[in-house]
XYZ file of C-alpha atoms in Angstrom:
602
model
C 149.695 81.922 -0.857
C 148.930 85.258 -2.017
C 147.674 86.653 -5.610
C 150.217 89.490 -6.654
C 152.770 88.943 -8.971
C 155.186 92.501 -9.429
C 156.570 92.443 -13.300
C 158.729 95.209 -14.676
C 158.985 95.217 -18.478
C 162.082 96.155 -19.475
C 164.055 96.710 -22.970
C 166.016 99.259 -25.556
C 164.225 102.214 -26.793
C 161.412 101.599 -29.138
C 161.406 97.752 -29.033
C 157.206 98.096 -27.824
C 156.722 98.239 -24.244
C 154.775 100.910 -23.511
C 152.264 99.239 -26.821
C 152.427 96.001 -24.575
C 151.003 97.333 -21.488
C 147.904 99.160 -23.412
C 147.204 95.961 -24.548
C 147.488 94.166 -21.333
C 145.188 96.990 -20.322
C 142.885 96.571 -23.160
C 142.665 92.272 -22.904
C 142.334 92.685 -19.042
C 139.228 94.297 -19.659
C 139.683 97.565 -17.873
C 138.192 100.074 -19.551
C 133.939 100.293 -20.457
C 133.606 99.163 -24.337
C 132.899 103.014 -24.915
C 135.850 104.275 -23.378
C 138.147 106.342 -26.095
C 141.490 105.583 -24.371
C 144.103 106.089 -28.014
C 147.539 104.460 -27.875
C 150.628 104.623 -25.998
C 148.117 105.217 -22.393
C 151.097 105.312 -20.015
C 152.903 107.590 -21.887
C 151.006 110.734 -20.808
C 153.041 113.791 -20.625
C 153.578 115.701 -23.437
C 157.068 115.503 -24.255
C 156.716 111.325 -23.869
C 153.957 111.785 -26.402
C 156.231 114.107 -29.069
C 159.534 112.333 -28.408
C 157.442 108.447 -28.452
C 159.982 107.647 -25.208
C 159.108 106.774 -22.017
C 160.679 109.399 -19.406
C 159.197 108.548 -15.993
C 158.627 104.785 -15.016
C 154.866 104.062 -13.885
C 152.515 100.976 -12.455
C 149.316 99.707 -13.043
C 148.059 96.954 -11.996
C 145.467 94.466 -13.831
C 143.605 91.356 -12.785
C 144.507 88.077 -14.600
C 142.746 84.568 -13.576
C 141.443 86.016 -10.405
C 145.389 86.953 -9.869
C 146.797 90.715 -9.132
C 149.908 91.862 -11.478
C 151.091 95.069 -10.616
C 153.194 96.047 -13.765
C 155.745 98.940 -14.212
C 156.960 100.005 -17.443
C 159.958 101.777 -17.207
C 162.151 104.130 -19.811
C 164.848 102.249 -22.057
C 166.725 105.082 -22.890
C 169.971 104.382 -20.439
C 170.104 108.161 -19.650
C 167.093 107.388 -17.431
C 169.169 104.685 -15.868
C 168.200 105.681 -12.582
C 165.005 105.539 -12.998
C 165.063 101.741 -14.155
C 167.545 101.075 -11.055
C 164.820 102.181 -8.403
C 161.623 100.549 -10.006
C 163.595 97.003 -10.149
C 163.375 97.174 -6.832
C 159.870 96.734 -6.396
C 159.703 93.874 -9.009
C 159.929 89.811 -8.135
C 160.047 89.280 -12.198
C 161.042 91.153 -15.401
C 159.424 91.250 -19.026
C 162.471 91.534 -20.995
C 161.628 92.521 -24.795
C 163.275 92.376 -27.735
C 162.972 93.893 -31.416
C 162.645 90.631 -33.500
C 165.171 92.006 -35.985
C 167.553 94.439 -34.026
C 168.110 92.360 -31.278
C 169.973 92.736 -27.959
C 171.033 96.471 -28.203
C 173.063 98.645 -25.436
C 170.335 99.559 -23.507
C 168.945 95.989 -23.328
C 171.947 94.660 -21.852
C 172.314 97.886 -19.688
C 168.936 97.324 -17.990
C 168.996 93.119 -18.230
C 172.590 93.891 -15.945
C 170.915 95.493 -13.255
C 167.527 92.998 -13.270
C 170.177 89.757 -13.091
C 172.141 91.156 -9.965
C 168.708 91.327 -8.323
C 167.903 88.092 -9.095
C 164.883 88.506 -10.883
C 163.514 85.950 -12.620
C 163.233 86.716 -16.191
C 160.309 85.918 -19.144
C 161.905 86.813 -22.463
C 159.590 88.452 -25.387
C 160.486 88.830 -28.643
C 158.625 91.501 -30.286
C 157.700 92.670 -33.512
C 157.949 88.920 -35.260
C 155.735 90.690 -38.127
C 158.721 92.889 -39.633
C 159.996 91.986 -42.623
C 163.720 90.244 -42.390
C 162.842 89.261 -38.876
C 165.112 86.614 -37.306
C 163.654 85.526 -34.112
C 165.960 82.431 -33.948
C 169.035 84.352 -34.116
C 167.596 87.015 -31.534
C 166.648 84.005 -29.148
C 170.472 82.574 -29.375
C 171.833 86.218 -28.924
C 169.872 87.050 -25.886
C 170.957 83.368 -24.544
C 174.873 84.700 -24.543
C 173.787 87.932 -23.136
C 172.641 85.946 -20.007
C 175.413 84.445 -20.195
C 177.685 86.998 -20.696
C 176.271 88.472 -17.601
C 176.662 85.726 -15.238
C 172.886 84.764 -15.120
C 172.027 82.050 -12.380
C 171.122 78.233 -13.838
C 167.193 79.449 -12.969
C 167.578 82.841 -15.121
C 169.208 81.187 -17.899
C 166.300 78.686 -18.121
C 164.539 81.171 -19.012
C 160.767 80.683 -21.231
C 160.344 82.679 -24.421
C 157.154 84.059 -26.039
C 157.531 85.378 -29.941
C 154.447 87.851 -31.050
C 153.600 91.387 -31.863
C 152.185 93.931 -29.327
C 150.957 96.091 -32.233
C 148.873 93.505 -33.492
C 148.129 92.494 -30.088
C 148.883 88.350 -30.148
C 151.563 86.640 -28.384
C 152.554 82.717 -29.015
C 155.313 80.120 -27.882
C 155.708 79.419 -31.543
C 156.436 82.577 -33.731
C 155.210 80.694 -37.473
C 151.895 80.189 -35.480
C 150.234 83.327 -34.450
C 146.987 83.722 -32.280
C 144.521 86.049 -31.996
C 145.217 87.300 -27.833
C 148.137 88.128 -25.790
C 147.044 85.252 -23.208
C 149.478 83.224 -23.626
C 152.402 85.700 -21.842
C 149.730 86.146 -18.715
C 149.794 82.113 -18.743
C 153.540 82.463 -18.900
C 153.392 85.162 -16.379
C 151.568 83.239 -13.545
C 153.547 80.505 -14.274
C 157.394 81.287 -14.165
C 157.406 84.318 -11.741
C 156.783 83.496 -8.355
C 154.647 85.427 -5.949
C 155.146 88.299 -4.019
C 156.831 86.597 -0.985
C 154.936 86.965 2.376
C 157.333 88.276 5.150
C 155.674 88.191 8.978
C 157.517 90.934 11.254
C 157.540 94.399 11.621
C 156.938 96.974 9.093
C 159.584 98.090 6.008
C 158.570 99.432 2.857
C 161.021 101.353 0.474
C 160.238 104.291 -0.807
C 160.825 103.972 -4.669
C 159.210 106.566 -6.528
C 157.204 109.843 -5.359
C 153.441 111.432 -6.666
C 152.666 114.744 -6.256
C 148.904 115.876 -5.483
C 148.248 119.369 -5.725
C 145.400 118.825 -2.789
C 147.866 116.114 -0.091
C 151.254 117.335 -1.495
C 153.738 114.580 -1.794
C 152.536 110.783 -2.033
C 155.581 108.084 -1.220
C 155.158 105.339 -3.510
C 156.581 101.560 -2.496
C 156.695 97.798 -2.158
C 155.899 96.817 1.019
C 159.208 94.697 2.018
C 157.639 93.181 5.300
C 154.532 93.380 7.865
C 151.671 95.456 7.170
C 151.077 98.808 6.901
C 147.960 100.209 8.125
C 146.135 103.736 7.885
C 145.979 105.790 10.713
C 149.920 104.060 11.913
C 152.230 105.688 13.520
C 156.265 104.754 11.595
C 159.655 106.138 11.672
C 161.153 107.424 8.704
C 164.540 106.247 8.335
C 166.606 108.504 5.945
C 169.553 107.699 3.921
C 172.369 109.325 6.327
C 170.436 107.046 9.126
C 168.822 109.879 11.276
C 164.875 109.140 12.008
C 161.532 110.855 11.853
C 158.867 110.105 13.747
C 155.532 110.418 11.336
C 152.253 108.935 10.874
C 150.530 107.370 7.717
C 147.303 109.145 6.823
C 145.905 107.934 3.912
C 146.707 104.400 1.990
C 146.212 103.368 -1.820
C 146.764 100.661 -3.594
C 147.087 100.395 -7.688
C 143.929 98.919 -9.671
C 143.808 99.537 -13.413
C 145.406 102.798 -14.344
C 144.141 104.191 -11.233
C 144.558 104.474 -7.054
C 142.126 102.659 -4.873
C 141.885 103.727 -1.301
C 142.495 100.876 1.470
C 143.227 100.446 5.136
C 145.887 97.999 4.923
C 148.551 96.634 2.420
C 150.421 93.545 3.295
C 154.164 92.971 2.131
C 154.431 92.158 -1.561
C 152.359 94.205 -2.918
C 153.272 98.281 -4.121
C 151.088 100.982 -2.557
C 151.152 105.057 -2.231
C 151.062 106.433 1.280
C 149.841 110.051 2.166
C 150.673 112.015 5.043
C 154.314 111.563 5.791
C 156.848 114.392 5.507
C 160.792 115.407 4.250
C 160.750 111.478 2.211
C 163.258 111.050 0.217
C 163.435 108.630 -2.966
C 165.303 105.291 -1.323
C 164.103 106.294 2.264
C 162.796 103.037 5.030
C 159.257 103.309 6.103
C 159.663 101.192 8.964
C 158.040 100.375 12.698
C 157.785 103.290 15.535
C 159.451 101.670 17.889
C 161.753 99.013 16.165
C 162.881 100.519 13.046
C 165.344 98.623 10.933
C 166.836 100.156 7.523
C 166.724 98.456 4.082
C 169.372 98.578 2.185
C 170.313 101.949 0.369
C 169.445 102.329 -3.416
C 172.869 102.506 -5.121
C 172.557 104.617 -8.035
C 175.144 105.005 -10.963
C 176.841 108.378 -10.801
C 176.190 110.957 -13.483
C 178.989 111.183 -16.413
C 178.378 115.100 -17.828
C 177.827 118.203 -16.365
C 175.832 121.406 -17.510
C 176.013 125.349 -16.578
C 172.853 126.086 -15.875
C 172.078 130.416 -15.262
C 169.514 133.090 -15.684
C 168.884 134.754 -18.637
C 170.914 137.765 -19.131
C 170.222 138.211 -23.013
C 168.153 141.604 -24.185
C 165.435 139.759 -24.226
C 165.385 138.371 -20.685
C 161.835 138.419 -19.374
C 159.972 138.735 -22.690
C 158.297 135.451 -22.897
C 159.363 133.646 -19.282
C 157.220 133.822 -16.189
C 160.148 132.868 -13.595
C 163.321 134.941 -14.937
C 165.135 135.239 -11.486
C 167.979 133.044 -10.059
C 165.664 132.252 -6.966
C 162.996 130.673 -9.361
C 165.961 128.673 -10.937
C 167.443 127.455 -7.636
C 163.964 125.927 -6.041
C 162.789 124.576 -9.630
C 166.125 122.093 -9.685
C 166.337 121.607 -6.289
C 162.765 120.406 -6.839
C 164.082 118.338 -9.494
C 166.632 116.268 -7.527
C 164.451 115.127 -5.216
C 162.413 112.546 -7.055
C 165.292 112.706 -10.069
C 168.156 110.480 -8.392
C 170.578 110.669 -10.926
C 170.814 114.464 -11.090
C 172.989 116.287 -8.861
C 173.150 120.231 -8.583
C 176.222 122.059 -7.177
C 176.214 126.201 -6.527
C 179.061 127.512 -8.186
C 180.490 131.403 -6.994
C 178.261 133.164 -8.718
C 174.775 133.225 -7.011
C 172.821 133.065 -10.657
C 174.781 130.090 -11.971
C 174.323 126.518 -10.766
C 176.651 123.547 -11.967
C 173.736 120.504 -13.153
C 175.365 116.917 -13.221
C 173.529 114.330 -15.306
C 173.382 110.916 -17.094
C 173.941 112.184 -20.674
C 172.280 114.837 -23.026
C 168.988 113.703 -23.239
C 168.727 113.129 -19.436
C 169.682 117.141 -18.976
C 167.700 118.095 -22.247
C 164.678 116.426 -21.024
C 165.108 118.497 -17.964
C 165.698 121.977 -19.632
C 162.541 121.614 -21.876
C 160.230 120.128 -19.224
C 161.414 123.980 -17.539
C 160.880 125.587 -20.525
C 156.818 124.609 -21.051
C 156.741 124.879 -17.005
C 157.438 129.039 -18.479
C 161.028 129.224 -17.019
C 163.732 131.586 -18.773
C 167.656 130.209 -18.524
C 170.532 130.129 -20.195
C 172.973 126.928 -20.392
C 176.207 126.298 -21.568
C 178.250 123.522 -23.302
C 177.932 120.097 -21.911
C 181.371 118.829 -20.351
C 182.197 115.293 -19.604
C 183.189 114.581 -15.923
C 186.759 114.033 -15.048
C 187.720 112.011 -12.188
C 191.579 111.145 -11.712
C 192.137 107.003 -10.194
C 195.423 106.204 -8.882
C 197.030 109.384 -10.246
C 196.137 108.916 -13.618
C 193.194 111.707 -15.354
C 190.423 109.757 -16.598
C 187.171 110.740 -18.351
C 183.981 108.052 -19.111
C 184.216 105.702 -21.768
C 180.558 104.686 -23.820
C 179.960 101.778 -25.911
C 178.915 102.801 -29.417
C 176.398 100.559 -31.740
C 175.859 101.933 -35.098
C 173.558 100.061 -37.648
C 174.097 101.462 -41.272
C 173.549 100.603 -44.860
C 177.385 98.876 -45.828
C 177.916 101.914 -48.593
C 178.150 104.290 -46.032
C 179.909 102.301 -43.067
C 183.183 103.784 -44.035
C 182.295 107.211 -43.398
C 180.592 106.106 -40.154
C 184.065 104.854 -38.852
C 185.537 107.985 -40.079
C 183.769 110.184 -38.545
C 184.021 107.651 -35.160
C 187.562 107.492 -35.154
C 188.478 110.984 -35.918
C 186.734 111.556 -32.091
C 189.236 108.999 -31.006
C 186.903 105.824 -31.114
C 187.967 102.429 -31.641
C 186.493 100.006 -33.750
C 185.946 96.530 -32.120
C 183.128 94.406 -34.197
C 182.072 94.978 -37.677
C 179.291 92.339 -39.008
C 176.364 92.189 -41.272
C 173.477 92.219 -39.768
C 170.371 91.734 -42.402
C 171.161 94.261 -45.115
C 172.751 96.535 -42.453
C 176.602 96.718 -41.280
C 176.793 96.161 -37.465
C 179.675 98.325 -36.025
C 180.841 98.375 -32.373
C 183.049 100.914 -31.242
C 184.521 102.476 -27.848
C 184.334 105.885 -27.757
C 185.102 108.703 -25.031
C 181.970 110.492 -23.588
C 183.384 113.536 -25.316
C 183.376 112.242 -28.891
C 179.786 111.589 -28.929
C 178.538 114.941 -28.123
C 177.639 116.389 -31.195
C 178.446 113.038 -33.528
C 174.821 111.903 -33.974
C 174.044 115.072 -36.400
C 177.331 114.582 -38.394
C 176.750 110.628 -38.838
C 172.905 111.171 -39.961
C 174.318 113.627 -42.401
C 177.234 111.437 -43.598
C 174.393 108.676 -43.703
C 171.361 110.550 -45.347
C 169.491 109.811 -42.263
C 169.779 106.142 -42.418
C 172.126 105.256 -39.455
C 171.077 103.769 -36.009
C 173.096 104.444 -33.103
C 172.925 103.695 -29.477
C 175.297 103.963 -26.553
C 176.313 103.410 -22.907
C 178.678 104.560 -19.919
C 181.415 101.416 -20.185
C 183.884 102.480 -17.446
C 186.505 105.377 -16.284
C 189.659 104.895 -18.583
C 192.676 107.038 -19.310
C 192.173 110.460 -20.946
C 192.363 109.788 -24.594
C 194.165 113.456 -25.986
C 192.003 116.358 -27.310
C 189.096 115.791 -29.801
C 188.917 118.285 -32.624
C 185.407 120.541 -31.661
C 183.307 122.575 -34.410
C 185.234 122.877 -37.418
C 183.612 126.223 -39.092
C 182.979 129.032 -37.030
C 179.754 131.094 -36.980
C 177.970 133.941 -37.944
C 177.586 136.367 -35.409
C 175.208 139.677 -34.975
C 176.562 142.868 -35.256
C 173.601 144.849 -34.023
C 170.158 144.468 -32.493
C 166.885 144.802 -34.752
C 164.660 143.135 -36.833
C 166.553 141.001 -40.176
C 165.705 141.899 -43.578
C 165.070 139.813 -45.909
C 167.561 141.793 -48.524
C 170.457 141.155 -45.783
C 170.164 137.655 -45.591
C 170.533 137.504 -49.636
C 173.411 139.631 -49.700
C 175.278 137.346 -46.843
C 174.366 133.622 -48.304
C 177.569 133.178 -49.749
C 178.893 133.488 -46.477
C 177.299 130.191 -44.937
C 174.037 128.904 -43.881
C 171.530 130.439 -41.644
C 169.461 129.453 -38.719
C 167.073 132.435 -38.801
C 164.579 133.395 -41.592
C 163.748 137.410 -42.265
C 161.654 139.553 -40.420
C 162.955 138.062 -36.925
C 164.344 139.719 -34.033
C 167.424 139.449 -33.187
C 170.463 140.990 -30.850
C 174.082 141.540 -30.824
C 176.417 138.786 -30.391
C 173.761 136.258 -31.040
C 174.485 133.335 -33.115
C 173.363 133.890 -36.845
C 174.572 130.654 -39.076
C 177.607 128.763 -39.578
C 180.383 130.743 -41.210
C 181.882 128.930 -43.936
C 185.480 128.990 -43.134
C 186.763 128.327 -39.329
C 186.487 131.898 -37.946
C 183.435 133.490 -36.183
C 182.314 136.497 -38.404
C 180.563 139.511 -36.925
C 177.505 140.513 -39.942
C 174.840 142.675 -40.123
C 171.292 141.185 -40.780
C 169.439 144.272 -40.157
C 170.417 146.307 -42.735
C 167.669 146.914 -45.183
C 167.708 148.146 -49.279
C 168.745 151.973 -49.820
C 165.067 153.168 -51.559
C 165.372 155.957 -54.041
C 163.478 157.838 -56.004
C 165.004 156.570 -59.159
C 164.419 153.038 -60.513
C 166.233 151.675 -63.063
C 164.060 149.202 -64.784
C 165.262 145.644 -64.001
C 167.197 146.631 -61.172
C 165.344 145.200 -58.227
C 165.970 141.342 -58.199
C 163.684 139.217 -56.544
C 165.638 137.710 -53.282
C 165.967 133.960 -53.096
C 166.787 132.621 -49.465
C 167.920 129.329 -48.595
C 165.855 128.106 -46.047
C 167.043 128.449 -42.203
C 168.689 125.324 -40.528
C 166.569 125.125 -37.312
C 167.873 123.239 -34.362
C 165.967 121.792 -31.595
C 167.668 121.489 -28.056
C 169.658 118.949 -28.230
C 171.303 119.219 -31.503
C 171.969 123.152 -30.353
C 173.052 121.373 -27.405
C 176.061 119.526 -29.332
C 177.105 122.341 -31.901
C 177.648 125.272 -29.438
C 181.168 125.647 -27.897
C 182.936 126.461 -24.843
C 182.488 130.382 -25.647
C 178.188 130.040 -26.431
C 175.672 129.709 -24.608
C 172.130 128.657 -25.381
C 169.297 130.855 -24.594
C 166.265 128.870 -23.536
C 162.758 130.488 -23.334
C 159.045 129.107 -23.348
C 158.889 130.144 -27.258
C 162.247 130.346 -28.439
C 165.868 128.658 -28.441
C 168.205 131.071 -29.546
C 172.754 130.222 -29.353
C 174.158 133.511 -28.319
C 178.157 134.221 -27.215
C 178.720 134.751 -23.730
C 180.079 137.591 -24.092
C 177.926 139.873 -26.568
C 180.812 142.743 -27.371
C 182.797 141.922 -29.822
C 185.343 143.909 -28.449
C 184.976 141.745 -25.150
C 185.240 138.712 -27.102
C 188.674 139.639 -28.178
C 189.774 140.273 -24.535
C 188.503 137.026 -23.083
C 189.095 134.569 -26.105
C 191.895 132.859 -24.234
C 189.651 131.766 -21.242
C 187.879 129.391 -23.344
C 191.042 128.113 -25.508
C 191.492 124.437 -24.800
């Protein structure tokens, strides 16, 4: 019988499982006492750090009662779906958690789906039993129907259930008694998910996720499905479409701690990185040289939106970017799509311009500003749902909506749903919150979050998910005030901006450069209106006394990424550099604009 046990944790956004693993880490005794290690140790890129998501699953692996658990924590957000899809794979059990007061949300169910049809067996944890109006009972009985909603075997719906709180680092089977460890959820861990399963035969071992070493290039990462493999061994790479490479494994590692050991041979059941092997692909069979047999294909979910991805072709292309040319822009997200499975990119007629397909806005956001620190210079336009037409009929993706809000301001919340022709399906108090459920078309969501946090004063909670392909629901109204628009290129005064407030709100403060037919403000009525920010005060040499009033500006409305991402319309474009995001008009002219303003009428 061997020692491994492979655990995925799993669960919504923010409901603490990246804070679990550190302190796995930290009560498995793998760092020296005078190690300074912070919080959140898995999440170590920068944008993980700033946003406080996880982006990119990753494993560790820790020792328990002389017993190896290799655990991966993987993203909640469901835009990362993919990601979550591929990891499960290398899993025998999952760690499902669960906010002790919000409960089963979206992207719990979303990722529990996928862990059931493997058959993994699950260990529920409700977290965060230290909040104030918790309700672990209710959260217990509500995850119960979830399994059972989702067809859950007799074994997976016996499932055991730990309450505690990862912050505070203690875990219990009783939530009104608290200890002071998270040992109890190893205990439950050695004891409810079975071992890796030994398989005798010859070699297969999925590749499920890829490293990159700047000194051996790529490193396959996998769970070794059956046999052994060995350094030094010759295999056959067996790619998706079935053809077959003959390679041979250099160099072997397994995980220990947050690190890689190097071994000379891995036996099935347990996840190791192999060096040396070229052209892998994520979902690719590592199998036996002269035998090979194929594991099954990861399915993945296809994307729902698409993006227009191009150089920059603003005056101020090549001002802050290192890679400003279409060539840079084609190998970057051809890079991209090799170890990002759920992004697709199609060339489009123009040889600059490249059509991106992804999960949602954050999945394509997280891409654009991961380009942007990496120094790259693009331009990309309006996000567009994908359109497929079944049995004759044109349909578009349909999400599941979940919006928490204080009850005064649930009426505006279904207001502003069903003007973007959602439906309301549950409304229910939940705590001192409303609970409303709603379907929604992919469309109507771009661009809702910032009007429903408005409507709200910040206090709303929404998640959502790709449902299913249904019937095109009729047009959704877009942007309902047009912009402000530059008139001329130059540096804005401060005396402009004064002079122009009554004409809407601004995005840019004084003293900032700016060029023609870039995006200013929002106008105050529905129609873009071309302005002039540079203009600065006529000086004379006669003052009246009392004539020169001191200016008082509004502050500028700044967007980040993705909120630009939602405003801008079929007609804009975004302008993203390494310093600056700036919403431009395709076409700069105005004159131009005129000509072309019935390409992008709907």
């Amino acid at each position: 019988m061997q020692k491994i046990r492979n655990i995925a944790i799993i669960a919504h956004v923010d409901h603490g499982k990246t804070t679990l693993v550190d302190k796995i880490l930290h009560s498995c005794a793998i760092f020296r006492d005078n190690e300074q290690t912070g919080e959140l140790i898995l999440d170590n890129n920068d944008l993980e750090r700033e946003r406080g998501i996880t982006i990119v699953s990753k494993n560790v692996s820790v020792m328990y009662k002389d017993v190896k658990i290799n655990i991966i924590d993987t993203p909640g957000h469901a835009d990362f779906g993919g990601e979550v899809e591929r990891v499960l794979k290398m899993a025998d059990g999952v760690l499902l958690l669960c906010d002790a007061f919000e409960g089963a949300m979206p992207q719990t169910r979303f990722v529990t789906q996928k862990a059931l049809a493997l058959g993994l067996k699950p260990i529920v944890v409700v977290n965060k039993v230290d909040k104030e109006n918790c309700r672990p009972e209710e959260v217990y009985e509500q995850i119960f129907e979830l399994f059972y909603n989702l067809d859950a075997t007799e074994d997976q719906l016996d499932f055991p259930v730990i309450y505690g709180s990862s912050k505070q680092g203690w875990m219990s089977t009783d939530w009104k008694k608290p200890t002071t460890d998270i040992f109890p959820l190893m205990d439950a861990i050695l004891a409810n998910i079975p071992p890796a399963p030994v398989s005798e035969g010859t070699l297969q071992m999925q590749i499920t996720s890829l490293d990159y070493s700047s000194f051996v290039g790529r490193i396959a990462i996998g769970r070794v499905a059956r046999g052994t493999v060995r350094e030094n061994m010759a295999v056959s790479l067996m790619k998706r479409d079935g053809t077959i490479q003959k390679s041979r494994i250099k160099e072997l590692y397994t995980f220990e701690g947050l690190g890689k050991v190097k071994t000379t041979a891995v036996s099935s059941g347990d996840i190791c990185a192999v060096v040396g092997i070229d052209g892998f692909d994520i979902g690719d069979t590592i199998a036996d040289f002269d035998k090979p047999e194929q594991l099954e294909v990861i399915h993945i979910d296809e994307p729902t939106m698409n993006m227009l991805f191009t150089i920059n072709t603003s005056p101020f292309f090549g001002k802050e970017g290192k890679f400003v040319t279409s060539r840079h822009l084609r190998d970057r997200l051809y890079k991209e799509t090799e170890k990002n499975l759920a992004l697709k990119v199609i060339e489009t007629e123009s040889p600059d311009s490249y059509l991106v397909y992804g999960r949602g806005i954050l999945h394509l956001s997280v891409l654009i500003e991961t380009m942007r620190r990496e120094g790259y210079e693009l331009q990309v336009g309006q996000p567009q749902v994908i359109i497929k037409e079944i049995d004759g009929v044109k349909c578009e993706p349909v999400e599941t909506l979940i919006v928490d809000v204080p009850a005064e301001v649930a009426g505006k919340v279904i207001e502003l749903v069903t003007q973007r022709k959602g439906d309301l399906l549950v409304m229910e108090p939940k705590g001192d919150l409303q609970h409303l459920e709603f379907e929604i078309p992919a469309r109507g969501i771009i661009g809702l979050r910032n009007n429903v946090l408005t409507a709200t004063g910040g206090e709303a909670i929404m998640a959502h998910r790709f449902k299913a392909y249904e019937p095109w629901k009729g047009v959704i109204p877009g942007r309902s005030n047009g912009v402000l628009v530059s008139m001329d290129t130059g540096k804005t005064t401060a005396f402009a901006i004064d002079k122009l407030q009554d004409r809407g709100r601004f995005h840019i403060d004084p003293g900032v450069d700016v060029y023609e037919g870039q995006v200013l403000g929002e106008h105050i009525r529905d129609n873009d209106l071309v302005i002039n920010l540079t203009k600065g005060k006529q000086l004379t040499n006669m003052r009246a006394s009392g004539s020169d009033t001191n200016v008082r500006i509004a502050p500028a409305i700044k967007f980040s990424l993705e909120e630009s991402m939602e405003y801008i319309q079929a007609d804009e474009y975004i302008e993203v550099t390494p310093q600056s995001i700036r919403m431009r008009k395709i076409f700069l002219n105005e004159n131009e604009r005129r000509v072309n303003a019935k390409k992008f009428q709907v």
